[in-house]
Short mmCIF file of C-alpha atoms in Angstrom, two decimals:
data_model
loop_
_atom_site.label_atom_id
_atom_site.label_comp_id
_atom_site.label_asym_id
_atom_site.label_seq_id
_atom_site.Cartn_x
_atom_site.Cartn_y
_atom_site.Cartn_z
CA MET A 185 58.50 107.29 90.67
CA LEU A 186 56.98 109.89 93.00
CA MET A 187 57.72 107.54 95.90
CA GLN A 188 61.37 107.47 94.83
CA MET A 189 61.39 111.25 94.67
CA ARG A 190 60.09 111.44 98.23
CA LYS A 191 62.72 108.94 99.31
CA ALA A 192 65.40 111.12 97.72
CA LYS A 193 64.14 114.12 99.67
CA ASN A 194 64.18 112.14 102.92
CA ILE A 195 67.77 111.03 102.30
CA GLY A 196 68.80 114.66 101.85
CA ALA A 197 68.95 115.20 98.09
CA ASP A 198 68.64 118.70 96.68
CA VAL A 199 67.51 117.93 93.14
CA VAL A 200 65.93 114.88 91.57
CA GLU A 201 66.93 113.75 88.08
CA ILE A 202 64.16 112.26 85.96
CA ARG A 203 65.78 109.91 83.43
CA LEU A 204 63.09 109.64 80.78
CA ASP A 205 65.17 107.19 78.72
CA CYS A 206 64.94 104.67 81.58
CA LEU A 207 61.14 104.72 81.79
CA THR A 208 58.71 102.31 80.17
CA ASN A 209 55.11 103.05 79.18
CA PHE A 210 55.84 106.74 79.48
CA ASN A 211 53.46 109.30 77.99
CA PRO A 212 55.08 112.76 78.09
CA HIS A 213 51.82 114.72 77.88
CA ARG A 214 50.17 112.64 80.59
CA ASP A 215 53.08 111.83 82.90
CA LEU A 216 55.75 114.52 82.63
CA GLU A 217 53.69 117.40 84.02
CA ILE A 218 52.64 115.26 87.01
CA LEU A 219 56.21 114.25 87.78
CA ILE A 220 57.54 117.78 87.59
CA ASN A 221 54.71 119.50 89.46
CA GLN A 222 54.36 116.90 92.20
CA SER A 223 58.06 116.40 92.80
CA PRO A 224 59.07 117.37 96.35
CA LEU A 225 62.42 118.58 94.95
CA PRO A 226 63.59 120.70 92.03
CA THR A 227 63.81 118.58 88.88
CA LEU A 228 66.44 117.88 86.25
CA VAL A 229 65.08 116.14 83.16
CA THR A 230 67.34 113.96 81.01
CA CYS A 231 66.54 111.74 78.05
CA ARG A 232 69.90 110.25 77.12
CA PRO A 233 70.17 108.69 73.62
CA VAL A 234 72.05 105.44 73.03
CA TRP A 235 74.73 107.29 71.06
CA GLU A 236 75.66 109.13 74.29
CA GLY A 237 75.45 106.13 76.61
CA GLY A 238 71.71 106.27 77.39
CA GLN A 239 68.75 104.07 76.51
CA TYR A 240 66.61 106.24 74.21
CA GLU A 241 66.42 104.82 70.68
CA GLY A 242 63.48 106.77 69.30
CA ASP A 243 63.06 109.78 67.03
CA GLU A 244 65.45 112.66 67.74
CA THR A 245 62.90 115.38 66.92
CA GLU A 246 60.47 113.84 69.39
CA ARG A 247 63.18 113.61 72.08
CA GLN A 248 64.02 117.30 71.85
CA TYR A 249 60.31 118.15 71.82
CA VAL A 250 59.86 116.31 75.14
CA LEU A 251 62.79 118.20 76.67
CA ARG A 252 61.22 121.51 75.62
CA LEU A 253 57.95 120.27 77.10
CA ALA A 254 59.77 119.68 80.39
CA MET A 255 60.84 123.33 80.35
CA GLN A 256 57.25 124.44 79.74
CA PHE A 257 55.98 122.25 82.61
CA GLY A 258 58.40 123.91 85.03
CA ALA A 259 61.49 121.71 85.18
CA ASN A 260 64.47 123.50 86.72
CA TYR A 261 67.09 121.90 84.46
CA VAL A 262 67.37 119.82 81.32
CA ASP A 263 70.52 117.99 80.24
CA VAL A 264 71.27 117.94 76.51
CA GLU A 265 74.27 116.57 74.64
CA LEU A 266 76.92 118.72 72.99
CA GLN A 267 76.11 117.20 69.60
CA ILE A 268 72.61 118.75 69.52
CA ALA A 269 73.08 121.65 71.96
CA HIS A 270 73.20 124.43 69.33
CA ASP A 271 69.92 123.29 67.77
CA PHE A 272 68.21 122.85 71.13
CA ASN A 273 69.28 126.21 72.52
CA ASP A 274 68.28 127.95 69.29
CA SER A 275 64.84 126.34 69.56
CA ILE A 276 64.19 127.80 73.03
CA TYR A 277 65.76 131.20 72.41
CA GLY A 278 63.62 133.92 74.01
CA LYS A 279 61.37 131.33 75.69
CA LYS A 280 63.50 130.29 78.69
CA PRO A 281 62.10 131.08 82.14
CA ASP A 282 64.59 132.91 84.36
CA SER A 283 64.88 129.95 86.74
CA PHE A 284 65.47 127.38 83.98
CA LYS A 285 69.02 126.17 83.17
CA VAL A 286 70.37 124.09 80.31
CA ILE A 287 73.16 121.67 81.14
CA VAL A 288 75.20 120.79 78.05
CA SER A 289 77.08 117.54 78.52
CA SER A 290 79.82 115.49 76.89
CA HIS A 291 80.56 111.87 77.84
CA ASN A 292 83.80 110.03 77.09
CA PHE A 293 83.54 106.33 77.95
CA HIS A 294 87.10 105.48 76.86
CA ASN A 295 89.56 107.69 78.75
CA THR A 296 90.32 111.13 80.20
CA PRO A 297 91.97 113.41 77.60
CA SER A 298 94.78 115.90 78.21
CA ASN A 299 94.22 119.21 80.01
CA GLU A 300 94.39 121.00 76.68
CA ALA A 301 91.77 118.75 75.09
CA ILE A 302 89.41 119.11 78.06
CA ALA A 303 89.83 122.92 78.07
CA SER A 304 89.01 122.98 74.37
CA LEU A 305 85.92 120.86 75.03
CA VAL A 306 84.77 123.27 77.74
CA ALA A 307 85.09 126.16 75.28
CA ARG A 308 83.04 124.30 72.67
CA ILE A 309 80.29 123.61 75.22
CA GLN A 310 80.27 127.24 76.36
CA ALA A 311 79.89 128.36 72.75
CA THR A 312 76.56 126.53 72.50
CA GLY A 313 75.01 128.90 75.03
CA ALA A 314 75.12 126.39 77.89
CA ASP A 315 74.17 127.64 81.33
CA ILE A 316 76.14 124.80 82.94
CA VAL A 317 79.00 122.78 81.44
CA LYS A 318 79.11 119.05 82.16
CA ILE A 319 82.08 116.83 81.28
CA ALA A 320 82.19 113.13 82.12
CA THR A 321 85.31 111.13 81.27
CA THR A 322 86.56 107.66 82.20
CA ALA A 323 89.36 106.92 84.67
CA LEU A 324 92.07 104.51 83.57
CA ASP A 325 94.07 105.58 86.63
CA VAL A 326 93.14 107.46 89.80
CA THR A 327 95.48 110.28 88.71
CA ASP A 328 93.19 111.00 85.73
CA CYS A 329 90.94 112.83 88.18
CA ALA A 330 93.63 115.49 88.64
CA ARG A 331 93.02 116.81 85.12
CA ILE A 332 89.31 117.27 85.78
CA PHE A 333 90.07 118.92 89.12
CA GLN A 334 92.36 121.44 87.39
CA ILE A 335 89.71 122.31 84.82
CA MET A 336 86.99 122.67 87.46
CA VAL A 337 88.93 124.86 89.85
CA HIS A 338 89.85 127.32 87.07
CA SER A 339 86.49 127.34 85.31
CA GLN A 340 84.81 130.72 84.90
CA VAL A 341 81.39 129.13 84.31
CA PRO A 342 79.32 126.69 86.38
CA ILE A 343 80.77 123.24 85.72
CA ILE A 344 80.10 119.61 86.54
CA GLY A 345 83.18 117.42 86.31
CA ILE A 346 82.93 113.64 86.67
CA VAL A 347 85.46 110.88 86.05
CA MET A 348 83.57 107.62 85.71
CA GLY A 349 84.63 104.23 87.07
CA GLU A 350 85.86 103.10 90.49
CA ARG A 351 89.21 104.87 89.96
CA GLY A 352 87.24 108.07 89.40
CA LEU A 353 85.17 107.90 92.59
CA ILE A 354 87.09 110.76 94.20
CA SER A 355 86.00 113.13 91.42
CA ARG A 356 82.41 112.67 92.55
CA LEU A 357 83.18 112.99 96.25
CA LEU A 358 85.42 116.06 95.97
CA SER A 359 83.15 118.12 93.72
CA PRO A 360 82.67 120.88 96.34
CA LYS A 361 86.41 121.15 97.01
CA PHE A 362 87.13 122.01 93.38
CA GLY A 363 84.09 124.17 92.64
CA GLY A 364 81.83 121.63 90.94
CA TYR A 365 78.23 122.72 90.49
CA LEU A 366 76.75 119.38 91.54
CA THR A 367 77.42 115.68 91.83
CA TYR A 368 75.26 112.60 91.40
CA GLY A 369 74.37 109.80 93.78
CA ALA A 370 72.27 106.70 93.26
CA LEU A 371 69.16 106.26 95.35
CA GLU A 372 70.08 102.62 95.87
CA ALA A 373 73.27 100.60 95.41
CA GLY A 374 71.81 98.56 92.55
CA ALA A 375 70.40 101.53 90.65
CA ILE A 376 73.45 103.46 89.46
CA SER A 377 73.22 105.28 86.14
CA ALA A 378 76.99 105.59 85.50
CA PRO A 379 80.09 103.55 86.43
CA GLY A 380 81.57 104.39 89.84
CA GLN A 381 78.55 106.29 91.11
CA PRO A 382 78.17 106.21 94.92
CA THR A 383 74.83 106.07 96.67
CA ALA A 384 73.33 109.29 97.97
CA LYS A 385 73.37 107.85 101.46
CA ASP A 386 77.11 107.16 101.27
CA LEU A 387 77.80 110.62 99.89
CA LEU A 388 76.05 112.24 102.81
CA ASP A 389 76.63 109.93 105.76
CA LEU A 390 79.91 108.11 105.04
CA TYR A 391 81.93 110.83 103.32
CA ASN A 392 80.37 113.83 105.11
CA PHE A 393 79.83 115.42 101.70
CA ARG A 394 78.12 118.55 103.00
CA LEU A 395 81.12 119.36 105.18
CA ILE A 396 83.63 119.39 102.30
CA ARG A 397 85.00 122.85 101.49
CA PRO A 398 87.70 124.17 99.15
CA ASN A 399 90.19 124.04 102.05
CA THR A 400 89.21 120.57 103.31
CA LYS A 401 92.20 118.27 103.82
CA ILE A 402 92.04 115.00 101.93
CA HIS A 403 92.98 111.70 103.58
CA GLY A 404 92.31 108.20 102.35
CA ILE A 405 93.29 104.59 101.99
CA ILE A 406 95.37 103.47 99.01
CA GLY A 407 95.05 99.89 97.86
CA LYS A 408 93.95 97.54 95.10
CA PRO A 409 91.25 96.42 95.73
CA VAL A 410 90.10 99.05 98.20
CA GLY A 411 86.33 99.52 97.99
CA HIS A 412 85.74 96.94 100.75
CA SER A 413 87.72 98.93 103.33
CA LYS A 414 85.79 100.23 106.33
CA SER A 415 88.45 102.80 107.22
CA PRO A 416 86.37 105.73 105.85
CA LEU A 417 83.66 104.81 108.35
CA LEU A 418 86.12 105.13 111.22
CA PHE A 419 88.01 108.23 110.21
CA ASN A 420 85.16 110.33 108.84
CA ALA A 421 83.15 109.73 112.02
CA ALA A 422 86.17 110.78 114.09
CA PHE A 423 86.92 113.87 111.96
CA LYS A 424 83.31 114.99 112.21
CA ALA A 425 83.15 114.40 115.97
CA VAL A 426 86.02 116.82 116.66
CA GLY A 427 85.05 119.32 113.95
CA LEU A 428 88.17 118.61 111.89
CA ASN A 429 87.99 120.00 108.34
CA ALA A 430 89.07 116.74 106.70
CA VAL A 431 87.61 113.85 104.74
CA TYR A 432 88.82 110.28 104.27
CA LEU A 433 88.28 108.50 100.92
CA HIS A 434 88.91 105.26 99.06
CA PHE A 435 91.81 105.58 96.59
CA LEU A 436 92.03 102.72 94.07
CA VAL A 437 95.74 103.04 93.27
CA ASP A 438 97.72 101.09 90.68
CA ASP A 439 101.03 102.97 91.02
CA VAL A 440 101.89 104.45 94.43
CA GLU A 441 104.76 106.64 93.19
CA LYS A 442 102.62 108.11 90.40
CA PHE A 443 99.80 108.77 92.87
CA PHE A 444 101.95 110.79 95.28
CA ASN A 445 103.77 112.61 92.47
CA THR A 446 100.45 113.68 90.95
CA TYR A 447 98.69 114.60 94.18
CA SER A 448 101.54 116.52 95.79
CA CYS A 449 99.67 119.48 97.32
CA ILE A 450 99.88 119.79 101.09
CA ASP A 451 96.13 119.38 101.61
CA PHE A 452 95.72 116.46 99.18
CA ALA A 453 96.73 113.01 100.45
CA SER A 454 97.60 114.77 103.72
CA GLY A 455 97.51 111.39 105.37
CA CYS A 456 97.01 107.96 103.85
CA SER A 457 96.47 104.46 105.07
CA CYS A 458 98.15 101.83 102.93
CA THR A 459 96.78 98.36 102.33
CA ILE A 460 97.44 95.43 99.99
CA PRO A 461 99.27 95.19 97.67
CA HIS A 462 101.21 98.39 98.47
CA LYS A 463 102.46 97.93 102.06
CA GLU A 464 105.94 96.98 100.92
CA VAL A 465 106.31 98.63 97.51
CA ALA A 466 105.25 102.02 98.92
CA LEU A 467 108.45 102.16 100.97
CA LYS A 468 110.46 103.41 97.99
CA SER A 469 108.15 106.43 97.56
CA MET A 470 108.69 107.73 101.10
CA ASP A 471 111.07 110.52 102.10
CA GLU A 472 111.43 109.10 105.61
CA ILE A 473 110.47 105.82 107.23
CA ASP A 474 109.90 105.39 110.95
CA PRO A 475 112.64 103.11 112.40
CA THR A 476 110.15 100.45 113.48
CA ALA A 477 108.46 100.41 110.07
CA LYS A 478 111.89 100.13 108.45
CA LYS A 479 112.70 97.09 110.59
CA ILE A 480 109.38 95.47 109.74
CA GLY A 481 109.79 96.20 106.03
CA ALA A 482 106.16 97.23 105.53
CA ILE A 483 104.06 100.35 106.13
CA ASN A 484 100.39 101.07 106.52
CA ASN A 485 100.36 104.76 107.55
CA ILE A 486 101.69 107.73 105.54
CA VAL A 487 101.71 111.36 106.65
CA ARG A 488 102.49 114.38 104.49
CA ARG A 489 104.42 116.98 106.48
CA PRO A 490 103.93 120.74 106.08
CA ASP A 491 107.00 120.85 103.80
CA GLY A 492 105.40 118.25 101.50
CA THR A 493 107.67 115.35 102.44
CA LEU A 494 106.22 111.93 103.23
CA ILE A 495 106.94 109.97 106.39
CA ALA A 496 105.68 106.41 106.84
CA PHE A 497 104.79 104.34 109.90
CA ASN A 498 103.58 100.85 110.71
CA THR A 499 100.65 100.72 113.10
CA ASP A 500 99.49 97.23 112.06
CA TYR A 501 101.76 95.54 114.54
CA ILE A 502 100.42 97.67 117.42
CA GLY A 503 96.81 96.94 116.50
CA ALA A 504 97.27 93.21 115.99
CA ILE A 505 99.53 92.48 118.95
CA SER A 506 97.49 94.50 121.46
CA ALA A 507 94.34 92.67 120.33
CA ILE A 508 96.06 89.29 120.71
CA GLU A 509 97.43 90.26 124.13
CA ASP A 510 93.96 91.22 125.37
CA GLY A 511 92.63 87.90 124.08
CA LEU A 512 95.33 86.00 125.99
CA ARG A 513 94.50 87.93 129.16
CA GLU A 514 91.04 86.37 129.01
CA ILE A 515 92.77 83.00 129.35
CA ASN A 516 95.66 83.82 131.65
CA GLY A 517 94.08 86.38 133.93
CA VAL A 518 96.29 88.95 135.67
CA ILE A 519 99.76 89.42 134.16
CA PRO A 520 102.61 91.03 136.14
CA ALA A 521 103.05 94.74 135.40
CA GLY A 522 105.28 95.32 132.37
CA ALA A 523 104.99 91.72 131.18
CA SER A 524 103.26 90.59 128.00
CA PRO A 525 100.99 87.52 127.89
CA LEU A 526 102.72 86.73 124.59
CA SER A 527 106.09 86.32 126.28
CA GLY A 528 107.29 82.73 125.83
CA LYS A 529 104.26 81.80 123.71
CA LEU A 530 104.71 79.97 120.40
CA LEU A 531 103.03 82.12 117.75
CA VAL A 532 102.48 80.75 114.24
CA VAL A 533 102.10 83.41 111.54
CA LEU A 534 100.57 82.28 108.26
CA GLY A 535 101.78 84.59 105.50
CA ALA A 536 104.92 86.67 105.02
CA GLY A 537 103.46 89.74 103.35
CA GLY A 538 103.00 93.15 104.91
CA ALA A 539 100.55 92.02 107.61
CA GLY A 540 102.59 88.89 108.34
CA LYS A 541 105.73 90.96 108.78
CA SER A 542 103.95 93.23 111.25
CA LEU A 543 102.63 90.31 113.29
CA ALA A 544 105.98 88.51 113.38
CA TYR A 545 107.89 91.63 114.39
CA GLY A 546 105.39 92.67 117.04
CA ALA A 547 105.23 89.19 118.58
CA ALA A 548 109.02 88.86 118.68
CA GLN A 549 109.26 92.24 120.41
CA LYS A 550 106.91 90.90 123.09
CA GLY A 551 109.07 87.84 123.68
CA ALA A 552 107.10 85.30 121.69
CA ARG A 553 108.72 82.44 119.81
CA VAL A 554 107.73 82.98 116.18
CA VAL A 555 107.12 80.47 113.38
CA VAL A 556 106.43 81.82 109.89
CA ALA A 557 104.66 79.68 107.29
CA ASN A 558 103.98 81.13 103.86
CA ARG A 559 101.50 80.13 101.21
CA THR A 560 102.18 79.30 97.59
CA PHE A 561 100.11 80.89 94.86
CA GLY A 562 98.76 79.85 91.48
CA ASN A 563 97.32 76.59 90.21
CA ALA A 564 99.30 76.16 87.02
CA LEU A 565 101.60 73.14 87.34
CA ALA A 566 104.38 74.90 85.43
CA MET A 567 104.72 77.62 88.04
CA ARG A 568 104.08 75.74 91.26
CA PHE A 569 107.66 74.80 92.06
CA THR A 570 108.97 78.33 91.39
CA ALA A 571 106.18 79.81 93.49
CA TYR A 572 106.90 77.38 96.31
CA ILE A 573 110.60 78.34 96.41
CA PHE A 574 109.81 82.06 96.25
CA GLN A 575 107.22 81.98 99.01
CA PHE A 576 109.33 79.81 101.32
CA LYS A 577 112.23 82.21 100.76
CA ARG A 578 110.02 85.09 101.95
CA ALA A 579 109.04 83.11 105.04
CA LYS A 580 112.70 82.30 105.75
CA GLU A 581 113.76 85.95 105.38
CA LEU A 582 111.06 87.10 107.79
CA ALA A 583 111.76 84.33 110.30
CA ASP A 584 115.47 85.13 110.27
CA LYS A 585 114.73 88.81 110.85
CA VAL A 586 112.77 88.09 114.05
CA GLY A 587 114.85 85.14 115.22
CA GLY A 588 112.12 82.62 114.42
CA LEU A 589 111.57 79.44 112.45
CA ALA A 590 110.34 79.17 108.85
CA MET A 591 108.35 76.33 107.33
CA THR A 592 106.04 75.60 104.46
CA LEU A 593 102.30 75.75 104.88
CA ALA A 594 102.11 71.99 104.43
CA GLU A 595 104.55 71.55 107.31
CA ALA A 596 102.59 74.01 109.43
CA GLU A 597 99.43 71.92 108.97
CA ASN A 598 101.02 69.18 111.11
CA PHE A 599 103.07 71.44 113.39
CA HIS A 600 102.01 71.12 117.03
CA PRO A 601 104.99 70.71 119.34
CA GLU A 602 102.90 71.97 122.25
CA ASP A 603 99.40 73.01 123.19
CA GLY A 604 98.41 76.60 123.92
CA MET A 605 99.98 78.04 120.75
CA VAL A 606 98.72 81.23 119.09
CA LEU A 607 97.73 81.25 115.40
CA ALA A 608 97.74 84.54 113.53
CA ASN A 609 96.43 85.31 110.07
CA ILE A 610 94.40 83.60 107.45
CA THR A 611 93.81 79.94 106.82
CA SER A 612 92.31 76.84 108.39
CA HIS A 613 94.66 74.74 110.51
CA ALA A 614 95.00 72.03 113.17
CA LEU A 615 93.04 74.22 115.54
CA LYS A 616 92.86 71.98 118.60
CA HIS A 617 96.46 72.84 119.52
CA TYR A 618 95.82 76.59 119.70
CA CYS A 619 94.52 78.57 122.66
CA LEU A 620 93.88 81.69 120.55
CA VAL A 621 93.37 82.34 116.85
CA PHE A 622 93.51 85.80 115.24
CA ASP A 623 92.33 86.49 111.68
CA ALA A 624 93.36 89.82 110.15
CA ILE A 625 90.44 89.66 107.68
CA TYR A 626 87.44 91.63 108.95
CA THR A 627 84.92 91.24 106.14
CA PRO A 628 83.01 89.16 107.05
CA LYS A 629 83.59 89.60 110.75
CA ASP A 630 83.28 85.87 111.44
CA THR A 631 85.43 84.31 108.74
CA ARG A 632 85.32 80.60 107.99
CA LEU A 633 88.52 80.16 110.01
CA LEU A 634 87.03 81.88 113.05
CA GLU A 635 83.80 79.89 112.76
CA GLU A 636 85.90 76.72 112.95
CA VAL A 637 87.84 78.16 115.90
CA LYS A 638 84.65 78.66 117.90
CA GLU A 639 83.92 74.96 117.55
CA SER A 640 87.41 74.12 118.84
CA GLY A 641 86.96 76.19 121.99
CA ALA A 642 89.92 78.54 121.39
CA ILE A 643 89.70 82.28 122.02
CA VAL A 644 88.76 84.25 118.88
CA VAL A 645 90.25 87.66 118.04
CA HIS A 646 88.45 89.35 115.15
CA GLY A 647 90.11 91.43 112.47
CA THR A 648 87.91 94.38 113.47
CA GLU A 649 89.99 94.66 116.63
CA MET A 650 93.15 95.17 114.59
CA LEU A 651 91.32 97.57 112.26
CA ILE A 652 90.19 99.77 115.14
CA ARG A 653 93.43 99.66 117.13
CA GLN A 654 95.82 100.32 114.25
CA GLY A 655 93.48 103.08 113.08
CA PHE A 656 93.65 104.65 116.53
CA GLU A 657 97.43 105.06 116.06
CA GLN A 658 96.97 106.38 112.50
CA TYR A 659 94.46 108.96 113.70
CA LYS A 660 97.02 110.33 116.15
CA ASN A 661 99.65 110.49 113.40
CA PHE A 662 97.25 112.21 110.99
CA THR A 663 95.92 114.81 113.39
CA GLY A 664 98.30 115.16 116.30
CA LEU A 665 95.20 114.78 118.48
CA PRO A 666 94.49 112.17 121.15
CA GLY A 667 92.42 109.31 119.81
CA LYS A 668 89.50 109.53 122.24
CA MET A 669 86.97 110.54 119.58
CA TYR A 670 88.31 107.87 117.24
CA GLN A 671 87.73 105.22 119.89
CA ASN A 672 84.10 106.29 120.10
CA THR A 673 83.56 104.87 116.60
CA ARG A 674 84.11 101.30 117.89
CA THR A 675 80.40 100.79 118.54
CA THR A 676 79.51 101.96 115.03
CA VAL A 677 81.96 99.55 113.42
CA GLN A 678 80.92 96.60 115.52
CA THR A 679 77.17 97.13 115.17
CA THR A 680 77.00 98.08 111.50
CA HIS A 681 80.17 96.24 110.51
CA GLY A 682 80.69 98.51 107.60
CA GLU A 683 77.08 99.24 106.70
CA THR A 684 78.10 102.82 106.16
CA CYS A 685 76.07 105.94 105.61
CA ILE A 686 76.86 109.41 104.26
CA ARG A 687 76.36 113.18 104.68
CA GLY A 688 76.82 116.12 102.32
CA ASP A 689 76.35 119.78 101.42
CA LEU A 690 75.04 120.00 97.86
CA PRO A 691 71.80 119.38 95.90
CA GLY A 692 70.83 115.89 94.77
CA LEU A 693 68.83 114.17 92.06
CA THR A 694 67.03 110.99 91.64
CA THR A 695 66.22 108.85 88.65
CA VAL A 696 63.59 106.28 88.32
CA GLU A 697 64.79 102.78 87.51
CA GLU A 698 68.33 104.13 87.82
CA THR A 699 67.76 106.55 90.64
CA ASN A 700 70.33 109.30 90.81
CA VAL A 701 70.63 111.75 93.59
CA LEU A 702 72.34 114.95 92.77
CA TYR A 703 74.18 117.29 95.08
CA HIS A 704 74.59 120.92 94.25
CA ASN A 705 77.81 122.69 95.25
CA LEU A 706 76.71 125.65 97.32
CA TYR A 707 80.24 127.06 97.38
CA SER A 708 80.83 127.62 93.67
#
């Protein structure tokens, strides 16, 4: 455990949490004093019972005795549950060292109650004599975090507010913006102690946690799923490089309209990227849509103006088409000034969703002849025919919009009227007839399709190229700044390919077995 504590210090944690309920063969008289006195960081001692989501199943009197022992051995904090807080605080009355703090916590693993219910809970915790109030709820929707933010920012006492689960991730990351006393991070990805907990390394190096202030502008990517996105790696590196007081997060969003209605402040969701499945449905939530994005019928970039209105853009088509053009230049060599290497090319787009629309529109604008083939979905026999009709209809609508041809995926498998065609998007195909294949998927970098392409001898264009190039345009829309610093993140993306890190500005803790790193808010 001491090795883990040292690792936490090296990562940049401020406090280490010792989760006694996660330890085996633990002797409090023999081990606890050593852990506390030899820790390279201040210590927070927790022994969470099963009835509050922990692992301790022993005698309650003994548990509270061990927590008092931690205080005597010099721990900086102990965490006790609301249910026993009165008894515990009464038992240490007049014995507390000046530097010792009691965190009184309440955990709700079902939902996030109303503002009124949370405020009442805070009052009950305060009444126990708590030095620090801790409330952990569960996110059923990303907008649940707003209620915890409201409680935190108006709290008159030190408070820790956490909304558990992936939809609650932003509550952990934005603790310093809303006055939270500390937040928790796992020492390793596989050692989380609560749902939705990030690693300490991601807190500090990916999300620039220590740079977040009350006036930090919040950007992010909305999608479902969204945790795989590498956009935070790109944007947070760029924001930090130019000293921009902004952070870029993952937003797991179920309802786009509800998200923007809830987070309507100028500095929250100041700029958002938009990914599947929201690129088309988000259109109805916008106050204004860029003419090109309106023609495409899909968006991936949303900016909140100073008056609070939302304007949407499509930068996907710029990123994808410029990457494909550069790939074709490798084949064709010098192209006359003002001409596109896509001009006159036959480009087959597989898929008629948001990305497919962007590719088809962008290629048509460059003079390509476009063929759109859409996929069916579902395996149930009863729905196959309906799905087939629906998906072909989408392909036909998109093809008509760009003056192209529509076909089914089965037809596209045998479609090769000429050699030297360009294939864009996501499935295996009759690859020998293509001179270039682009796959919008970037995780993994070399998809199965692209691995097959390499064997065929065609030029490969990776999805990371689209990611970087469309992000370059988004960065300019978000900040009004030239994208030079954003471009400098290309090496990071290509070498780590999303193996992101993190930086922060608060104290951290670490648990053994489930190693937690905690970050203290220095601005509360």
